[in-house]
Amino acid sequence: MHPRLSRETRRLLTAATVALVALWVLARVRFPDRPVTPNPISPLLTQLAARPAFNDLAAEIGQLRTLIAPSVVMLPETDTENATGRPRVGVRLSADAAVTYLQPGERRGDPIGLDLVALDRVTGLAVVRVMSARQDQAPVPWSPVRTDTPKYLAATEPWHDGVSLSPLFVSRFPPITASGWSGPIWQLPSAVEFPSGTFLFTPDGELAGLIVRETGAAGIVPGEMILADAERLVAQRNVVPGELGVSVRSLTPALAAATGAEAGVVVAWVNARSSAAAHLAVGDVIEGFNDSPVKTLRDWEVRSGRLAVGDVVELSVRRMGEVRRVKLTAAAPPVSEQRALGLTLRWVPGVGSEVVRVENSSAAAVAGVARGDFITSIGSSKTPTPATVREVFDEAREGQPIVLGLSRGDAHDVVALTKR
């Protein structure tokens, strides 16, 4: 026989039941769109669970490193005046090729230190030959379902023992048009500090993209576009690049007032041996390229940077207030029989020659000479003048190293300058 509940207990239970039902009815009236929680115990237990610790984060990063390891390649730094001495990161395109990015100053000539297969001199995307390994493979590109939702990405940075990963939070991925690329890229906030050429991966190990900067604005080139553009580069690697024999500069307000042009690029130099010599002169303003307007220097670089030998282009040129159309044929760039010295020097009495500029891929760049160095000796000559430096280099035999004494700030160094 069950014990009988007292009247007070029955009244208390009845009141509690009525109160719970009333609260439920009020909640459904006040929040009609909020789903009903059938069991509140589970969310409460979740809130009481231990929060992730730093050890958990380290484990996640370690797992991500394992996922992307077969796709990431460490490449040497190219030997140019902009070299940092650090390796660079690339991603696999195939078992024996990788994709990387070259800075604007590295795109002229053949970057020393990289076994270059193909290069887009407009965007800086490059395909290089690398050592093959059985476990290496191309990354899977990230295909986001939505680009208006936040996402954590991992930025790759070269490190002495491999690739270092740093978190990057992106609130959304708005598409923007970027000149030179085969499609839209995703805009990044200007405050992002990662440099151009940084590859990004998702927490699942997918290739999210590559950070680039177009006229100062940061963006992400989608991973799928990177791999597709790289494949096209390889397919076109046998095409001989051509040039028009013209050097141009941006149209400044002063030059615009002097030429009467509102937009375009100004001709700064014309190769006397090129087809342009008969049609262009210094001071001309190029306003159009094959019926496409040329408004900025970047427009000119994109349109002229992918010319092949034999391509015929039609330019709209303004001279003395008149606009005319000229046709030019792209020719092969001149081949130098030997690597030039590549130095612009300034005489400093009692010290030597100050290095004002170093040409990329020149003999001086290969030797490690940098802008701002002082050449205090060359061969047996002390405190040499610029003329002495060039004379000693010109008189050296091909392959003969020349001892060069340098001062760089408070430090002093000796390098071997070789004529090739």
Short mmCIF file of C-alpha atoms in Angstrom, two decimals, residues 13-369:
data_model
loop_
_atom_site.label_atom_id
_atom_site.label_comp_id
_atom_site.label_asym_id
_atom_site.label_seq_id
_atom_site.Cartn_x
_atom_site.Cartn_y
_atom_site.Cartn_z
CA LEU A 13 2.85 19.70 -6.92
CA THR A 14 -0.24 21.02 -8.65
CA ALA A 15 1.01 24.62 -8.33
CA ALA A 16 4.44 23.66 -9.71
CA THR A 17 2.88 21.86 -12.68
CA VAL A 18 0.61 24.81 -13.43
CA ALA A 19 3.59 27.21 -13.19
CA LEU A 20 5.69 25.13 -15.62
CA VAL A 21 2.83 24.93 -18.11
CA ALA A 22 2.25 28.67 -17.83
CA LEU A 23 5.96 29.40 -18.41
CA TRP A 24 5.97 27.13 -21.44
CA VAL A 25 2.89 28.85 -22.91
CA LEU A 26 4.39 32.30 -22.30
CA ALA A 27 7.67 31.25 -23.90
CA ARG A 28 5.94 29.97 -27.02
CA VAL A 29 3.95 33.22 -27.28
CA ARG A 30 7.00 35.43 -26.68
CA PHE A 31 9.43 33.43 -28.84
CA PRO A 32 7.35 31.65 -31.51
CA ASP A 33 10.29 31.13 -33.92
CA ARG A 34 12.70 29.61 -31.43
CA PRO A 35 12.80 25.79 -31.58
CA VAL A 36 11.71 23.83 -28.57
CA THR A 37 14.48 22.20 -26.54
CA PRO A 38 13.15 18.79 -25.69
CA ASN A 39 15.83 18.06 -23.15
CA PRO A 40 17.67 20.94 -21.45
CA ILE A 41 20.05 18.62 -19.64
CA SER A 42 22.32 17.98 -22.66
CA PRO A 43 23.07 21.70 -23.37
CA LEU A 44 23.77 22.26 -19.70
CA LEU A 45 26.26 19.40 -19.64
CA THR A 46 27.93 20.80 -22.77
CA GLN A 47 28.38 24.18 -21.08
CA LEU A 48 29.87 22.51 -18.04
CA ALA A 49 32.40 20.55 -20.14
CA ALA A 50 36.06 21.59 -20.09
CA ARG A 51 37.04 24.25 -22.65
CA PRO A 52 39.72 23.53 -25.26
CA ALA A 53 43.25 24.08 -24.01
CA PHE A 54 46.40 25.23 -25.81
CA ASN A 55 47.47 21.60 -26.05
CA ASP A 56 44.33 20.90 -28.06
CA LEU A 57 45.15 23.79 -30.40
CA ALA A 58 48.71 22.52 -30.85
CA ALA A 59 47.33 19.08 -31.67
CA GLU A 60 45.01 20.56 -34.29
CA ILE A 61 47.87 22.47 -35.92
CA GLY A 62 50.04 19.38 -35.84
CA GLN A 63 47.29 17.41 -37.56
CA LEU A 64 46.93 20.14 -40.20
CA ARG A 65 50.69 20.09 -40.85
CA THR A 66 50.38 16.37 -41.46
CA LEU A 67 47.52 16.92 -43.91
CA ILE A 68 49.29 19.55 -46.02
CA ALA A 69 52.83 18.09 -45.80
CA PRO A 70 52.50 16.06 -49.04
CA SER A 71 51.38 19.21 -50.89
CA VAL A 72 53.85 21.81 -49.59
CA VAL A 73 57.35 22.27 -50.99
CA MET A 74 60.21 24.33 -49.57
CA LEU A 75 62.03 26.22 -52.34
CA PRO A 76 65.26 28.25 -52.20
CA GLU A 77 65.20 32.05 -52.29
CA THR A 78 66.07 33.44 -55.72
CA ASP A 79 69.35 35.27 -56.04
CA THR A 80 68.30 38.89 -56.70
CA GLU A 81 68.82 42.27 -55.06
CA ASN A 82 65.51 41.70 -53.24
CA ALA A 83 66.57 38.33 -51.83
CA THR A 84 65.90 37.84 -48.13
CA GLY A 85 68.04 34.76 -47.65
CA ARG A 86 64.98 32.75 -46.60
CA PRO A 87 63.42 29.89 -48.54
CA ARG A 88 60.02 30.25 -50.15
CA VAL A 89 56.92 28.07 -50.06
CA GLY A 90 55.40 26.30 -53.05
CA VAL A 91 52.61 23.80 -53.52
CA ARG A 92 52.69 20.65 -55.61
CA LEU A 93 51.34 20.69 -59.13
CA SER A 94 52.60 17.18 -59.89
CA ALA A 95 55.19 14.74 -58.59
CA ASP A 96 58.06 16.73 -60.12
CA ALA A 97 56.66 20.28 -60.36
CA ALA A 98 55.46 22.92 -57.91
CA VAL A 99 53.70 26.28 -58.09
CA THR A 100 55.14 29.36 -56.38
CA TYR A 101 54.97 33.15 -56.61
CA LEU A 102 57.66 35.62 -57.72
CA GLN A 103 57.74 39.22 -56.57
CA PRO A 104 57.71 41.91 -59.31
CA GLY A 105 61.48 42.41 -59.09
CA GLU A 106 62.11 38.69 -59.65
CA ARG A 107 60.14 38.28 -62.88
CA ARG A 108 62.77 39.60 -65.27
CA GLY A 109 65.16 37.08 -66.69
CA ASP A 110 65.55 33.60 -65.17
CA PRO A 111 65.51 33.69 -61.35
CA ILE A 112 68.71 32.10 -60.11
CA GLY A 113 68.14 29.32 -57.60
CA LEU A 114 64.89 28.05 -59.17
CA ASP A 115 64.63 25.43 -61.90
CA LEU A 116 62.01 27.41 -63.79
CA VAL A 117 59.57 25.54 -66.05
CA ALA A 118 57.14 28.37 -66.86
CA LEU A 119 56.49 31.90 -65.60
CA ASP A 120 53.64 34.36 -65.99
CA ARG A 121 55.48 37.68 -65.81
CA VAL A 122 52.17 39.53 -65.37
CA THR A 123 50.93 37.81 -62.20
CA GLY A 124 54.18 36.30 -60.91
CA LEU A 125 52.79 32.76 -60.87
CA ALA A 126 55.63 30.34 -61.59
CA VAL A 127 56.00 26.60 -62.11
CA VAL A 128 59.34 25.14 -61.02
CA ARG A 129 60.86 21.69 -61.24
CA VAL A 130 61.36 19.95 -57.89
CA MET A 131 62.47 16.62 -56.52
CA SER A 132 59.83 13.92 -56.71
CA ALA A 133 58.68 11.78 -53.81
CA ARG A 134 56.22 8.92 -53.70
CA GLN A 135 53.93 10.42 -51.07
CA ASP A 136 53.80 13.92 -52.57
CA GLN A 137 50.63 15.07 -54.31
CA ALA A 138 48.82 18.18 -55.49
CA PRO A 139 46.50 19.76 -52.90
CA VAL A 140 42.73 19.59 -53.15
CA PRO A 141 41.42 23.12 -53.89
CA TRP A 142 38.83 24.56 -51.53
CA SER A 143 35.38 25.09 -53.07
CA PRO A 144 33.35 27.15 -50.57
CA VAL A 145 29.59 26.70 -50.59
CA ARG A 146 29.13 30.26 -49.30
CA THR A 147 31.57 33.18 -49.42
CA ASP A 148 29.67 35.42 -47.01
CA THR A 149 30.43 33.38 -43.89
CA PRO A 150 33.55 33.65 -41.67
CA LYS A 151 36.36 31.14 -41.95
CA TYR A 152 39.63 30.40 -40.19
CA LEU A 153 42.53 29.75 -42.57
CA ALA A 154 46.13 28.73 -41.98
CA ALA A 155 48.85 30.88 -43.60
CA THR A 156 52.08 29.12 -44.57
CA GLU A 157 55.39 30.78 -43.79
CA PRO A 158 58.91 29.44 -44.44
CA TRP A 159 60.76 28.30 -41.33
CA HIS A 160 64.18 26.77 -40.72
CA ASP A 161 62.74 23.31 -40.06
CA GLY A 162 59.88 23.45 -42.56
CA VAL A 163 56.63 25.33 -42.92
CA SER A 164 55.21 27.38 -40.06
CA LEU A 165 51.43 27.84 -39.84
CA SER A 166 49.73 31.01 -38.60
CA PRO A 167 45.98 31.55 -38.17
CA LEU A 168 44.13 34.04 -40.37
CA PHE A 169 40.48 34.90 -39.69
CA VAL A 170 38.51 36.02 -42.73
CA SER A 171 35.01 37.34 -42.04
CA ARG A 172 33.82 36.97 -45.65
CA PHE A 173 35.13 36.54 -49.18
CA PRO A 174 33.76 39.29 -51.48
CA PRO A 175 34.83 38.79 -55.12
CA ILE A 176 36.76 41.57 -56.86
CA THR A 177 38.21 41.96 -60.35
CA ALA A 178 42.00 41.68 -60.51
CA SER A 179 43.94 42.43 -63.68
CA GLY A 180 46.01 39.58 -65.02
CA TRP A 181 44.19 36.69 -63.35
CA SER A 182 41.77 34.45 -65.22
CA GLY A 183 38.85 35.32 -62.94
CA PRO A 184 37.73 37.24 -59.83
CA ILE A 185 39.73 36.95 -56.62
CA TRP A 186 38.57 37.42 -53.01
CA GLN A 187 39.21 40.72 -51.31
CA LEU A 188 41.13 40.85 -48.03
CA PRO A 189 41.26 43.70 -45.48
CA SER A 190 44.25 45.97 -46.06
CA ALA A 191 45.35 45.34 -42.47
CA VAL A 192 46.35 41.75 -43.29
CA GLU A 193 50.12 41.62 -42.80
CA PHE A 194 50.97 38.40 -44.61
CA PRO A 195 53.07 39.14 -47.72
CA SER A 196 52.26 38.36 -51.32
CA GLY A 197 53.04 34.75 -52.12
CA THR A 198 51.58 33.34 -48.87
CA PHE A 199 49.61 30.16 -49.48
CA LEU A 200 46.46 29.60 -47.39
CA PHE A 201 44.94 26.29 -46.34
CA THR A 202 41.66 25.38 -44.65
CA PRO A 203 41.59 23.38 -41.39
CA ASP A 204 40.73 20.34 -43.56
CA GLY A 205 43.98 20.70 -45.52
CA GLU A 206 42.40 22.11 -48.69
CA LEU A 207 44.22 24.81 -50.69
CA ALA A 208 42.22 28.00 -50.04
CA GLY A 209 44.37 30.28 -52.18
CA LEU A 210 47.33 32.62 -52.51
CA ILE A 211 47.67 36.13 -51.08
CA VAL A 212 48.53 38.80 -53.67
CA ARG A 213 48.45 42.58 -53.68
CA GLU A 214 47.14 44.54 -56.64
CA THR A 215 48.08 48.25 -56.40
CA GLY A 216 48.29 47.96 -52.61
CA ALA A 217 44.99 46.07 -52.10
CA ALA A 218 45.25 42.56 -50.68
CA GLY A 219 43.33 39.63 -52.13
CA ILE A 220 43.20 35.84 -52.23
CA VAL A 221 43.56 34.06 -55.56
CA PRO A 222 41.35 30.95 -55.17
CA GLY A 223 43.22 27.65 -55.02
CA GLU A 224 41.30 26.22 -57.96
CA MET A 225 42.37 29.20 -60.12
CA ILE A 226 46.01 28.83 -59.06
CA LEU A 227 46.22 25.20 -60.14
CA ALA A 228 44.30 25.83 -63.39
CA ASP A 229 46.45 28.83 -64.37
CA ALA A 230 49.60 26.85 -63.55
CA GLU A 231 48.48 24.01 -65.82
CA ARG A 232 47.95 26.51 -68.64
CA LEU A 233 51.43 27.93 -68.06
CA VAL A 234 52.96 24.49 -68.44
CA ALA A 235 50.97 23.86 -71.63
CA GLN A 236 52.27 27.15 -73.12
CA ARG A 237 55.85 26.90 -71.85
CA ASN A 238 57.30 26.55 -75.36
CA VAL A 239 55.84 29.87 -76.51
CA VAL A 240 58.67 32.37 -77.03
CA PRO A 241 57.83 35.63 -75.21
CA GLY A 242 57.99 38.78 -77.30
CA GLU A 243 58.44 42.46 -76.58
CA LEU A 244 57.74 45.70 -78.41
CA GLY A 245 61.01 47.45 -77.57
CA VAL A 246 59.27 50.19 -75.61
CA SER A 247 59.61 51.35 -72.02
CA VAL A 248 56.71 53.35 -70.56
CA ARG A 249 55.92 55.31 -67.38
CA SER A 250 52.75 56.42 -65.61
CA LEU A 251 51.05 59.59 -66.78
CA THR A 252 51.61 62.20 -64.06
CA PRO A 253 49.43 65.36 -63.80
CA ALA A 254 52.31 67.43 -65.17
CA LEU A 255 52.78 65.10 -68.16
CA ALA A 256 49.01 65.04 -68.73
CA ALA A 257 48.97 68.83 -68.91
CA ALA A 258 51.95 68.86 -71.27
CA THR A 259 50.61 66.19 -73.66
CA GLY A 260 46.90 66.94 -73.50
CA ALA A 261 46.13 63.33 -72.57
CA GLU A 262 43.66 62.43 -69.83
CA ALA A 263 44.76 58.80 -69.41
CA GLY A 264 47.41 56.45 -70.73
CA VAL A 265 51.11 55.71 -70.31
CA VAL A 266 54.04 57.81 -71.50
CA VAL A 267 56.80 56.41 -73.72
CA ALA A 268 60.09 56.84 -71.85
CA TRP A 269 62.41 54.89 -74.16
CA VAL A 270 62.30 53.24 -77.60
CA ASN A 271 64.73 50.57 -78.77
CA ALA A 272 66.29 51.91 -81.96
CA ARG A 273 66.48 48.36 -83.38
CA SER A 274 62.82 47.52 -82.78
CA SER A 275 59.80 47.98 -85.05
CA ALA A 276 58.60 50.70 -82.66
CA ALA A 277 61.47 53.02 -83.60
CA ALA A 278 59.74 54.10 -86.82
CA HIS A 279 56.42 54.83 -85.10
CA LEU A 280 57.00 55.93 -81.50
CA ALA A 281 59.05 58.61 -79.78
CA VAL A 282 59.78 59.58 -76.22
CA GLY A 283 56.88 61.65 -74.90
CA ASP A 284 54.17 59.87 -76.90
CA VAL A 285 51.14 58.77 -74.85
CA ILE A 286 49.76 55.28 -75.50
CA GLU A 287 46.01 55.40 -74.85
CA GLY A 288 44.84 52.10 -76.36
CA PHE A 289 46.04 48.54 -76.97
CA ASN A 290 44.10 46.45 -79.53
CA ASP A 291 40.89 48.43 -78.95
CA SER A 292 41.22 48.13 -75.16
CA PRO A 293 41.88 51.34 -73.20
CA VAL A 294 45.19 51.77 -71.42
CA LYS A 295 44.44 53.88 -68.35
CA THR A 296 47.20 52.82 -65.97
CA LEU A 297 50.67 51.33 -66.04
CA ARG A 298 49.16 48.03 -64.83
CA ASP A 299 46.90 47.96 -67.91
CA TRP A 300 49.98 48.19 -70.12
CA GLU A 301 51.86 45.50 -68.15
CA VAL A 302 48.94 43.05 -68.42
CA ARG A 303 48.45 43.57 -72.16
CA SER A 304 52.10 43.65 -73.21
CA GLY A 305 53.43 41.12 -70.68
CA ARG A 306 51.98 38.08 -72.47
CA LEU A 307 52.98 38.86 -76.04
CA ALA A 308 54.61 36.11 -78.09
CA VAL A 309 57.13 36.57 -80.86
CA GLY A 310 55.30 37.54 -84.06
CA ASP A 311 52.19 38.95 -82.37
CA VAL A 312 50.93 42.10 -84.10
CA VAL A 313 49.33 44.78 -81.92
CA GLU A 314 47.63 48.05 -82.76
CA LEU A 315 48.26 50.99 -80.46
CA SER A 316 46.35 54.24 -80.12
CA VAL A 317 49.03 56.93 -79.70
CA ARG A 318 48.66 60.62 -78.88
CA ARG A 319 51.36 63.04 -80.07
CA MET A 320 51.12 66.84 -80.12
CA GLY A 321 47.37 66.71 -79.52
CA GLU A 322 46.71 64.29 -82.40
CA VAL A 323 45.75 60.62 -82.00
CA ARG A 324 46.87 58.04 -84.53
CA ARG A 325 46.96 54.25 -84.73
CA VAL A 326 50.18 52.32 -85.28
CA LYS A 327 50.87 48.61 -85.71
CA LEU A 328 53.87 46.95 -84.05
CA THR A 329 55.20 43.39 -84.18
CA ALA A 330 56.54 41.75 -81.04
CA ALA A 331 60.11 40.48 -81.37
CA ALA A 332 62.31 38.26 -79.25
CA PRO A 333 64.21 40.07 -76.49
CA PRO A 334 67.88 40.62 -77.24
CA VAL A 335 70.14 37.79 -76.10
CA SER A 336 73.15 38.84 -74.10
CA GLU A 337 76.27 36.77 -74.74
CA GLN A 338 77.53 37.38 -71.22
CA ARG A 339 76.03 38.41 -67.91
CA ALA A 340 76.64 42.14 -67.56
CA LEU A 341 78.14 43.75 -64.48
CA GLY A 342 74.74 45.26 -63.70
CA LEU A 343 75.82 48.13 -61.43
CA THR A 344 74.95 51.81 -61.29
CA LEU A 345 77.66 53.48 -59.22
CA ARG A 346 78.40 56.87 -57.64
CA TRP A 347 81.92 58.07 -56.77
CA VAL A 348 82.58 58.87 -53.10
CA PRO A 349 86.08 60.36 -52.72
CA GLY A 350 88.26 58.59 -50.18
CA VAL A 351 85.81 55.66 -49.87
CA GLY A 352 85.18 54.12 -53.29
CA SER A 353 82.06 53.60 -55.39
CA GLU A 354 78.60 53.56 -53.84
CA VAL A 355 76.15 51.06 -55.34
CA VAL A 356 73.05 52.98 -56.43
CA ARG A 357 71.33 50.14 -58.32
CA VAL A 358 71.83 46.42 -59.01
CA GLU A 359 70.30 44.78 -62.10
CA ASN A 360 68.47 41.52 -61.51
CA SER A 361 70.36 38.38 -62.66
CA SER A 362 73.52 40.43 -63.28
CA ALA A 363 77.03 39.35 -62.28
CA ALA A 364 76.91 41.77 -59.33
CA ALA A 365 73.53 40.39 -58.15
CA VAL A 366 74.85 36.82 -58.34
CA ALA A 367 77.89 37.83 -56.27
CA GLY A 368 75.67 39.28 -53.57
CA VAL A 369 76.26 42.99 -54.13
#
